[in-house]
């Protein structure tokens, strides 16, 4: 069967719970991949780009055991695991930029221990985010997702930026044009990859990284995985069987 010649065998197995559904850019932790550099932490996984001075995507699992009583650490720090030669992005690089230090994996998603919360303040988990986006629909969607967890769901979440709206820190940090998130919603359970089905709810939002949207409902920014794959070049949910990907990646959530 000629068609089989085109099949890519996925020897890839998840290196981390956060990559259970795949590694969207096939990032690796090599000195040769400064712009697609895998950083794995107990709390999340990400692909770092030295060129853009931030993450290409961040992936994290969210379930009830990640949520607890710890309050927001607030102490932004340079990440110690950046690729060799990468500009060391610190909190000061964002000063007076007009942009928030926007968490991809939110502080409030990691409140079980102080170490987990502190990990979200790595600058490798941060993008320059317009305040009306970050503090408006983006924050309300984050809260909505935690609400799903409190209702008995567990989530696999991916978030990142795309495109260029400008730059800060003397051109060393790209300001993305859009900021997106993908949320795969499962009932709390075991063997999560095997449970992803054509009926699985997948919520995608894709927001302009701009002022003026603070009061907007996050629901008006819903999109689908296929659209994000088209403009990022990533393959999301790549460990999910392709027939199931085809269904859940085309759907736009309307719940
Ligand atoms: Mn935020
Ligand atoms: Mn895909």
XYZ file of N, CA and C and ligand atoms in Angstrom:
767
model
N 0.843 -1.199 0.000
C 0.000 0.000 0.000
C 0.877 1.247 0.000
N 0.823 1.950 -1.129
C 1.679 3.134 -1.207
C 1.397 4.131 -0.096
N 0.125 4.229 0.271
C -0.242 5.195 1.300
C 0.509 4.978 2.590
N 0.837 3.735 2.854
C 1.532 3.463 4.118
C 2.925 4.066 4.143
N 3.494 4.297 2.949
C 4.847 4.870 2.939
C 4.865 6.257 3.581
N 3.714 6.896 3.552
C 3.664 8.241 4.106
C 3.398 8.274 5.602
N 3.162 7.113 6.185
C 2.798 7.102 7.604
C 4.031 7.336 8.470
N 3.946 8.290 9.322
C 5.035 8.546 10.264
C 4.761 7.735 11.520
N 5.695 6.891 11.866
C 5.522 6.094 13.082
C 5.934 6.936 14.277
N 5.014 7.066 15.205
C 5.300 7.866 16.387
C 5.938 7.011 17.469
N 7.258 6.954 17.444
C 7.972 6.274 18.520
C 7.948 7.148 19.770
N 7.591 8.404 19.556
C 7.547 9.386 20.631
C 6.600 8.921 21.731
N 7.081 8.849 22.934
C 6.179 8.632 24.058
C 6.298 9.847 24.950
N 5.294 10.038 25.746
C 5.256 11.266 26.531
C 6.402 11.309 27.539
N 7.168 12.398 27.489
C 8.288 12.605 28.402
C 7.811 13.153 29.728
N 6.579 13.583 29.754
C 6.049 14.325 30.882
C 4.533 14.204 30.812
N 3.892 14.221 31.946
C 2.423 14.186 31.946
C 1.861 15.327 31.110
N 2.567 16.442 31.084
C 2.065 17.619 30.373
C 2.077 17.423 28.853
N 2.854 16.432 28.397
C 2.943 16.141 26.956
C 2.196 14.858 26.602
N 1.255 14.471 27.425
C 0.472 13.249 27.207
C -0.159 13.214 25.827
N -0.612 14.365 25.325
C -1.294 14.394 24.029
C -0.349 14.791 22.893
N 0.934 15.040 23.209
C 1.904 15.328 22.163
C 2.800 16.511 22.480
N 3.792 16.693 21.611
C 4.790 17.764 21.701
C 4.633 18.545 20.391
N 3.923 19.670 20.409
C 3.412 20.287 19.164
C 4.467 20.657 18.138
N 5.671 20.987 18.581
C 6.713 21.404 17.641
C 7.879 20.420 17.642
N 7.689 19.227 18.218
C 8.769 18.250 18.356
C 10.013 18.904 18.953
N 9.799 19.725 19.971
C 10.908 20.415 20.633
C 11.808 19.418 21.353
N 13.092 19.707 21.365
C 14.035 18.878 22.117
C 14.988 19.781 22.898
N 15.573 19.204 23.937
C 16.477 19.964 24.801
C 17.902 19.785 24.302
N 18.200 20.432 23.178
C 19.520 20.305 22.570
C 20.123 21.688 22.390
N 21.432 21.767 22.442
C 22.103 23.042 22.172
C 21.888 23.489 20.734
N 21.486 22.545 19.876
C 21.265 22.855 18.461
C 19.871 23.380 18.161
N 19.017 23.482 19.185
C 17.637 23.911 18.953
C 17.292 25.135 19.804
N 18.032 26.238 19.605
C 17.782 27.405 20.460
C 16.406 28.016 20.263
N 15.773 27.728 19.121
C 14.468 28.338 18.844
C 13.314 27.345 18.929
N 13.634 26.143 19.388
C 12.596 25.128 19.606
C 13.083 24.218 20.722
N 13.348 24.837 21.857
C 14.113 24.210 22.925
C 13.181 23.731 24.025
N 13.156 22.439 24.221
C 12.247 21.861 25.212
C 12.751 22.132 26.634
N 11.880 22.687 27.436
C 12.154 22.853 28.873
C 11.045 22.115 29.614
N 11.462 21.117 30.377
C 10.508 20.311 31.150
C 10.646 20.663 32.622
N 9.552 20.921 33.238
C 9.518 21.131 34.684
C 8.425 20.232 35.241
N 8.464 19.959 36.536
C 7.362 19.170 37.096
C 6.002 19.833 36.844
N 5.981 21.150 36.752
C 4.709 21.898 36.697
C 4.182 22.117 35.287
N 5.049 22.085 34.261
C 4.635 22.307 32.869
C 5.803 22.002 31.956
N 5.503 21.952 30.671
C 6.540 21.780 29.648
C 6.393 22.916 28.656
N 7.507 23.327 28.035
C 7.409 24.392 27.039
C 8.499 24.259 25.989
N 8.271 24.919 24.862
C 9.284 25.080 23.825
C 9.705 26.541 23.829
N 10.985 26.790 24.047
C 11.490 28.158 24.138
C 12.119 28.584 22.816
N 11.909 29.838 22.472
C 12.568 30.408 21.300
C 13.505 31.523 21.733
N 14.789 31.331 21.500
C 15.750 32.400 21.798
C 15.507 33.606 20.905
N 15.072 33.339 19.674
C 14.839 34.428 18.726
C 13.727 35.347 19.214
N 12.668 34.759 19.766
C 11.554 35.605 20.203
C 11.628 35.949 21.690
N 12.584 35.377 22.407
C 12.743 35.728 23.827
C 11.593 35.257 24.698
N 10.998 34.125 24.318
C 9.882 33.604 25.101
C 9.454 32.244 24.615
N 8.379 31.733 25.206
C 7.902 30.400 24.828
C 7.147 30.421 23.510
N 7.308 29.350 22.713
C 6.465 29.158 21.527
C 5.136 28.569 21.956
N 5.205 27.646 22.899
C 3.994 27.076 23.504
C 4.361 26.599 24.902
N 3.361 26.540 25.747
C 3.483 25.944 27.068
C 2.353 24.940 27.201
N 2.647 23.771 27.757
C 1.649 22.711 27.929
C 1.567 22.334 29.398
N 0.348 22.174 29.890
C 0.215 21.716 31.272
C -1.077 20.949 31.486
N -0.976 20.007 32.409
C -2.136 19.230 32.846
C -2.750 19.963 34.022
N -4.070 20.037 34.029
C -4.753 20.674 35.155
C -5.821 19.736 35.687
N -5.636 19.346 36.941
C -6.613 18.512 37.634
C -6.685 19.016 39.075
N -7.613 18.446 39.816
C -7.878 18.982 41.158
C -6.637 18.973 42.045
N -5.753 18.009 41.832
C -4.595 17.937 42.744
C -3.556 19.031 42.487
N -3.712 19.802 41.407
C -2.834 20.961 41.206
C -3.344 22.207 41.927
N -4.561 22.127 42.424
C -5.195 23.310 43.032
C -5.204 23.171 44.553
N -4.776 24.227 45.228
C -4.688 24.165 46.685
C -4.746 25.546 47.295
N -4.152 25.701 48.466
C -4.310 26.929 49.238
C -3.210 27.972 49.056
N -2.214 27.679 48.232
C -1.034 28.558 48.178
C -1.390 29.870 47.481
N -0.923 30.975 48.032
C -1.195 32.270 47.416
C -0.089 32.635 46.423
N -0.411 33.619 45.602
C 0.420 34.015 44.460
C 1.811 34.461 44.913
N 2.838 33.804 44.375
C 4.213 34.138 44.777
C 4.598 35.531 44.278
N 4.304 35.817 43.024
C 4.566 37.144 42.478
C 6.031 37.455 42.201
N 6.900 36.497 42.385
C 8.336 36.747 42.227
C 8.818 36.210 40.877
N 8.754 37.075 39.885
C 9.212 36.708 38.542
C 10.735 36.509 38.569
N 11.164 35.453 37.876
C 12.600 35.143 37.855
C 13.035 34.726 36.455
N 14.281 35.012 36.133
C 14.856 34.470 34.901
C 14.863 32.952 35.004
N 14.624 32.289 33.882
C 14.618 30.820 33.910
C 16.057 30.310 33.830
N 16.423 29.350 34.686
C 17.806 28.833 34.658
C 18.069 27.842 33.535
N 17.025 27.420 32.820
C 17.179 26.332 31.837
C 17.083 26.808 30.398
N 17.359 28.089 30.135
C 17.272 28.593 28.763
C 18.341 27.938 27.885
N 18.093 27.906 26.574
C 19.117 27.351 25.691
C 20.420 28.147 25.785
N 21.547 27.495 25.499
C 22.838 28.183 25.579
C 22.849 29.436 24.706
N 23.332 30.531 25.256
C 23.447 31.765 24.484
C 22.188 32.604 24.449
N 21.086 32.105 24.990
C 19.838 32.877 24.946
C 19.947 34.110 25.833
N 19.347 35.205 25.353
C 19.243 36.411 26.180
C 18.498 36.064 27.465
N 19.044 36.490 28.590
C 18.450 36.150 29.884
C 17.310 37.130 30.173
N 16.103 36.720 29.860
C 14.935 37.579 30.057
C 14.598 37.631 31.543
N 14.523 38.858 32.049
C 14.140 39.072 33.446
C 12.872 39.926 33.477
N 12.342 40.062 34.664
C 11.166 40.910 34.836
C 11.443 42.334 34.364
N 12.661 42.816 34.614
C 13.020 44.195 34.249
C 12.928 44.443 32.744
N 13.062 43.378 31.952
C 12.975 43.526 30.493
C 11.590 44.012 30.062
N 10.594 43.832 30.925
C 9.225 44.238 30.601
C 8.880 45.614 31.178
N 9.770 46.175 31.964
C 9.447 47.421 32.651
C 9.123 48.523 31.656
N 8.058 49.265 31.911
C 7.635 50.405 31.091
C 7.317 50.026 29.652
N 7.119 48.744 29.393
C 6.822 48.317 28.022
C 5.368 48.558 27.659
N 4.519 48.723 28.669
C 3.084 48.807 28.416
C 2.408 47.453 28.364
N 3.191 46.391 28.414
C 2.639 45.040 28.368
C 2.741 44.377 29.733
N 1.720 43.561 30.026
C 1.777 42.725 31.223
C 2.776 41.596 31.018
N 3.317 41.118 32.127
C 4.073 39.866 32.112
C 3.014 38.766 32.146
N 2.598 38.335 30.983
C 1.436 37.441 30.884
C 1.827 35.988 31.043
N 1.300 35.373 32.107
C 1.535 33.941 32.307
C 0.828 33.131 31.216
N 1.492 32.105 30.713
C 0.775 31.110 29.925
C 0.205 30.082 30.900
N 1.038 29.292 31.579
C 0.495 28.490 32.685
C 0.226 29.440 33.850
N -1.030 29.643 34.210
C -1.353 30.690 35.192
C -0.899 30.338 36.610
N -0.545 31.361 37.344
C -0.244 31.183 38.770
C -1.371 30.433 39.475
N -2.605 30.794 39.176
C -3.740 30.211 39.909
C -4.026 28.763 39.516
N -3.337 28.249 38.487
C -3.456 26.824 38.139
C -2.444 25.975 38.919
N -1.583 26.621 39.715
C -0.520 25.896 40.401
C -0.434 26.395 41.839
N -1.406 25.968 42.637
C -1.517 26.488 44.004
C -1.457 25.391 45.055
N -0.929 24.229 44.663
C -0.863 23.116 45.609
C 0.318 23.260 46.563
N 1.455 23.700 46.014
C 2.641 23.924 46.849
C 3.290 25.247 46.444
N 4.100 25.795 47.341
C 4.802 27.047 47.037
C 5.747 26.868 45.852
N 6.384 25.708 45.769
C 7.310 25.470 44.650
C 6.556 25.436 43.321
N 5.387 24.823 43.318
C 4.600 24.783 42.078
C 4.202 26.190 41.658
N 3.773 26.995 42.603
C 3.354 28.352 42.251
C 4.537 29.170 41.762
N 5.667 29.058 42.471
C 6.846 29.817 42.069
C 7.250 29.475 40.636
N 7.102 28.220 40.264
C 7.530 27.797 38.919
C 6.803 28.568 37.825
N 5.583 29.000 38.075
C 4.851 29.737 37.033
C 5.401 31.145 36.841
N 6.238 31.595 37.760
C 6.836 32.934 37.643
C 8.181 32.916 36.927
N 8.536 31.761 36.359
C 9.674 31.740 35.439
C 9.357 32.630 34.243
N 10.290 33.464 33.843
C 10.045 34.319 32.673
C 9.945 33.509 31.374
N 10.318 32.230 31.413
C 10.130 31.372 30.232
C 8.668 31.005 30.028
N 7.850 31.247 31.025
C 6.403 30.973 30.960
C 5.605 32.245 30.661
N 6.294 33.289 30.240
C 5.691 34.631 30.147
C 5.791 35.166 28.723
N 4.713 35.833 28.287
C 4.731 36.592 27.035
C 4.260 38.013 27.313
N 4.688 38.974 26.484
C 4.139 40.333 26.611
C 2.677 40.323 26.169
N 1.797 40.634 27.103
C 0.362 40.490 26.856
C -0.308 41.823 27.136
N -1.125 42.276 26.203
C -1.847 43.532 26.403
C -2.692 43.425 27.667
N -2.648 44.436 28.534
C -3.370 44.339 29.808
C -4.859 44.042 29.645
N -5.502 44.617 28.639
C -6.945 44.369 28.482
C -7.233 42.921 28.063
N -6.295 42.313 27.393
C -6.405 40.900 27.035
C -6.170 40.051 28.290
N -5.026 40.253 28.926
C -4.628 39.456 30.087
C -5.612 39.552 31.240
N -6.053 40.757 31.515
C -6.887 40.973 32.697
C -8.383 40.904 32.369
N -8.687 40.747 31.086
C -10.082 40.684 30.642
C -10.476 39.261 30.262
N -10.770 39.040 28.970
C -11.279 37.730 28.565
C -10.313 36.583 28.837
N -9.020 36.856 28.740
C -8.046 35.776 28.987
C -8.158 35.293 30.431
N -8.190 36.215 31.363
C -8.299 35.839 32.788
C -9.625 35.143 33.069
N -10.692 35.612 32.448
C -11.987 34.967 32.694
C -12.036 33.558 32.103
N -11.337 33.350 30.995
C -11.289 31.986 30.444
C -10.452 31.079 31.352
N -9.356 31.609 31.890
C -8.574 30.818 32.854
C -9.457 30.376 34.022
N -10.247 31.299 34.530
C -11.113 30.977 35.669
C -12.183 29.963 35.271
N -12.700 30.109 34.061
C -13.694 29.147 33.564
C -13.098 27.726 33.556
N -11.856 27.619 33.120
C -11.205 26.299 33.058
C -11.039 25.707 34.455
N -10.639 26.512 35.407
C -10.540 25.988 36.790
C -11.914 25.579 37.303
N -12.939 26.262 36.868
C -14.299 25.867 37.238
C -14.643 24.480 36.705
N -14.197 24.164 35.498
C -14.434 22.823 34.954
C -13.770 21.766 35.833
N -12.573 22.085 36.324
C -11.863 21.140 37.193
C -12.640 20.942 38.496
N -13.153 22.017 39.032
C -13.929 21.892 40.281
C -15.216 21.102 40.072
N -15.665 21.056 38.810
C -16.872 20.268 38.498
C -16.553 18.813 38.168
N -15.256 18.403 38.295
C -14.925 16.993 38.099
C -14.178 16.671 36.821
N -13.707 17.691 36.114
C -12.946 17.441 34.886
C -11.451 17.531 35.141
N -10.680 16.947 34.247
C -9.255 17.229 34.163
C -8.975 17.707 32.753
N -7.968 18.568 32.634
C -7.739 19.287 31.385
C -6.296 19.113 30.914
N -6.134 19.065 29.607
C -4.803 19.225 28.998
C -4.833 20.541 28.238
N -3.943 21.442 28.624
C -3.980 22.817 28.121
C -2.673 23.131 27.397
N -2.808 23.846 26.293
C -1.663 24.386 25.554
C -1.937 25.853 25.308
N -0.897 26.671 25.421
C -1.083 28.094 25.129
C 0.188 28.645 24.517
N 0.014 29.693 23.712
C 1.177 30.332 23.100
C 0.776 31.607 22.390
N 1.759 32.199 21.754
C 1.521 33.398 20.966
C 1.878 33.125 19.521
N 1.394 34.000 18.655
C 1.675 33.828 17.232
C 1.824 35.198 16.584
N 2.740 35.295 15.659
C 2.895 36.524 14.901
C 3.654 37.593 15.670
N 3.661 38.787 15.097
C 4.448 39.883 15.640
C 3.657 41.172 15.589
N 3.494 41.784 16.739
C 2.836 43.083 16.840
C 3.875 44.177 17.106
N 5.065 43.753 17.495
C 6.130 44.684 17.820
C 7.183 43.940 18.610
N 8.004 44.709 19.346
C 9.038 44.091 20.177
C 9.297 45.000 21.357
N 9.781 44.395 22.436
C 10.182 45.173 23.618
C 11.606 44.777 23.987
N 12.134 45.420 24.997
C 13.489 45.111 25.477
C 14.507 45.268 24.340
N 14.461 46.430 23.715
C 15.386 46.746 22.616
C 15.355 45.691 21.519
N 14.143 45.187 21.247
C 13.975 44.254 20.136
C 14.231 42.798 20.485
N 14.560 42.525 21.744
C 14.941 41.145 22.078
C 13.765 40.249 22.435
N 12.595 40.868 22.691
C 11.413 40.067 23.036
C 10.299 40.405 22.052
N 9.869 39.396 21.317
C 8.776 39.565 20.359
C 7.456 39.774 21.102
N 6.665 40.721 20.599
C 5.293 40.880 21.108
C 4.375 40.164 20.132
N 3.741 39.064 20.566
C 2.900 38.321 19.621
C 1.673 39.112 19.214
N 1.223 38.831 18.008
C 0.036 39.491 17.483
C -1.231 38.895 18.083
N -1.181 37.596 18.345
C -2.343 36.903 18.897
C -1.880 35.972 20.002
N -2.781 35.650 20.907
C -2.477 34.718 21.981
C -3.595 33.677 22.013
N -3.201 32.403 21.975
C -4.179 31.318 21.806
C -4.067 30.313 22.943
N -5.117 29.546 23.076
C -5.137 28.461 24.070
C -6.019 27.337 23.560
N -5.577 26.120 23.833
C -6.329 24.902 23.503
C -6.565 24.152 24.812
N -7.800 23.748 25.055
C -8.131 23.025 26.288
C -8.880 21.745 25.914
N -8.290 20.608 26.242
C -8.943 19.311 26.034
C -9.563 18.907 27.370
N -10.857 18.672 27.333
C -11.626 18.458 28.556
C -11.995 16.980 28.678
N -11.561 16.356 29.769
C -11.908 14.957 30.050
C -12.541 14.871 31.433
N -13.426 13.898 31.626
C -13.829 13.639 33.009
C -12.607 13.123 33.785
N -12.509 13.445 35.046
C -11.384 12.959 35.850
C -11.317 11.434 35.721
N -10.114 10.911 35.449
C -9.997 9.460 35.279
C -8.566 9.051 35.045
N -8.377 7.860 34.492
C -7.057 7.294 34.242
C -6.854 7.121 32.736
N -5.625 6.804 32.337
C -5.295 6.470 30.942
C -5.899 7.511 29.996
N -5.454 8.742 30.200
C -6.128 9.869 29.561
C -6.045 9.841 28.041
N -4.877 9.533 27.496
C -4.733 9.547 26.037
C -5.756 8.612 25.384
N -5.954 7.455 25.988
C -6.885 6.471 25.411
C -8.338 6.927 25.499
N -8.600 7.877 26.353
C -9.987 8.315 26.539
C -10.379 9.469 25.612
N -9.407 10.030 24.900
C -9.760 11.113 23.968
C -10.521 10.501 22.796
N -11.726 10.990 22.565
C -12.654 10.382 21.606
C -13.200 11.469 20.681
N -13.876 11.073 19.611
C -14.449 12.092 18.713
C -15.414 13.045 19.417
N -15.977 12.609 20.515
C -16.923 13.455 21.252
C -16.249 14.335 22.302
N -14.940 14.192 22.470
C -14.251 14.955 23.513
C -14.357 16.460 23.252
N -14.692 17.186 24.294
C -14.783 18.639 24.167
C -13.388 19.257 24.085
N -13.177 20.064 23.080
C -11.922 20.815 22.925
C -12.297 22.285 22.752
N -11.791 23.114 23.628
C -12.090 24.547 23.557
C -10.836 25.265 23.081
N -10.977 26.034 22.027
C -9.864 26.831 21.499
C -10.272 28.296 21.554
N -9.390 29.123 22.088
C -9.599 30.569 21.979
C -8.365 31.190 21.333
N -8.584 32.254 20.600
C -7.525 32.908 19.818
C -7.826 34.405 19.872
N -7.070 35.104 20.728
C -7.401 36.498 21.038
C -6.382 37.457 20.435
N -6.828 38.589 19.922
C -5.870 39.623 19.511
C -5.163 40.169 20.743
N -3.850 40.388 20.609
C -3.062 40.859 21.760
C -3.104 42.385 21.801
N -4.302 42.895 22.144
C -4.489 44.338 22.021
C -5.384 44.871 23.132
N -5.322 46.172 23.274
C -6.197 46.889 24.202
C -7.598 46.986 23.608
N -8.555 47.307 24.460
C -9.913 47.552 23.990
C -10.822 46.340 24.072
N -10.315 45.208 24.563
C -11.137 43.986 24.621
C -11.409 43.548 26.055
N -11.153 44.430 27.016
C -11.229 44.032 28.421
C -12.603 43.472 28.814
N -13.662 44.039 28.275
C -15.006 43.614 28.679
C -15.543 42.474 27.812
N -14.774 42.066 26.817
C -15.308 41.080 25.860
C -15.450 39.700 26.503
N -16.472 38.996 26.069
C -16.673 37.605 26.476
C -15.651 36.730 25.746
N -14.957 35.844 26.474
C -13.963 34.980 25.818
C -14.608 34.138 24.723
N -15.880 33.867 24.829
C -16.539 32.968 23.871
C -16.528 33.524 22.442
N -16.448 34.837 22.303
C -16.457 35.386 20.937
C -15.132 35.145 20.216
N -14.110 34.687 20.978
C -12.791 34.443 20.386
C -12.551 32.959 20.115
N -13.619 32.144 20.190
C -13.426 30.718 19.966
C -13.046 30.419 18.520
N -12.185 29.414 18.380
C -11.690 28.994 17.073
C -11.559 27.476 17.112
N -10.768 26.915 16.221
C -10.533 25.465 16.285
C -9.051 25.163 16.125
N -8.702 23.921 16.440
C -7.296 23.513 16.399
C -6.749 23.596 14.981
N -7.559 23.209 14.017
C -7.073 23.251 12.625
C -6.590 24.647 12.242
N -7.321 25.664 12.652
C -6.919 27.034 12.321
C -5.574 27.363 12.968
N -5.414 26.972 14.231
C -4.129 27.247 14.897
C -2.996 26.448 14.269
N -3.278 25.217 13.882
C -2.228 24.418 13.234
C -1.802 25.069 11.927
N -2.782 25.633 11.219
C -2.469 26.263 9.937
C -1.530 27.453 10.142
N -1.802 28.270 11.141
C -0.963 29.469 11.215
C 0.241 29.341 12.126
N 0.298 28.304 12.968
C 1.520 28.098 13.760
C 2.471 27.101 13.111
N 1.941 26.213 12.285
C 2.767 25.132 11.750
C 2.974 23.988 12.724
N 2.361 24.037 13.886
C 2.504 22.963 14.868
C 1.492 21.853 14.571
N 1.783 20.671 15.111
C 0.784 19.592 15.102
C 0.353 19.357 16.545
N -0.796 19.889 16.880
C -1.307 19.716 18.236
C -1.960 18.338 18.373
N -1.952 17.823 19.573
C -2.650 16.564 19.917
C -2.127 15.421 19.053
N -0.817 15.458 18.737
C -0.263 14.535 17.730
C -0.255 13.083 18.185
N -0.367 12.816 19.471
C -0.400 11.428 19.935
C -1.814 10.844 19.935
N -2.797 11.690 19.671
C -4.180 11.220 19.518
C -4.305 10.594 18.124
N -5.003 9.457 17.997
C -5.157 8.847 16.660
C -5.661 9.866 15.630
N -5.111 9.783 14.420
C -5.351 10.837 13.429
C -6.835 11.012 13.089
N -7.596 9.924 13.104
C -9.023 10.054 12.760
C -9.737 10.866 13.845
N -9.306 10.669 15.072
C -9.927 11.430 16.173
C -9.458 12.876 16.123
N -8.161 13.074 15.836
C -7.691 14.455 15.654
C -8.532 15.179 14.616
N -8.802 14.514 13.503
C -9.513 15.173 12.400
C -10.864 15.702 12.876
N -11.517 14.944 13.731
C -12.837 15.361 14.205
C -12.738 16.471 15.241
N -11.919 16.257 16.252
C -11.921 17.222 17.366
C -11.168 18.502 17.014
N -10.294 18.431 16.013
C -9.541 19.631 15.636
C -10.329 20.552 14.704
N -11.372 20.006 14.094
C -12.187 20.816 13.181
C -13.321 21.535 13.919
N -13.689 21.001 15.065
C -14.887 21.511 15.748
C -14.593 22.821 16.476
N -15.569 23.724 16.411
C -15.522 24.944 17.216
C -16.489 24.755 18.382
N -15.967 24.847 19.582
C -16.799 24.635 20.772
C -17.955 25.627 20.794
N -19.132 25.138 21.191
C -20.278 26.061 21.306
C -21.058 25.844 22.591
N -20.452 25.201 23.574
C -21.157 25.007 24.852
C -21.257 26.315 25.609
Mn -2.535 36.397 33.104
Mn -3.085 17.745 15.289
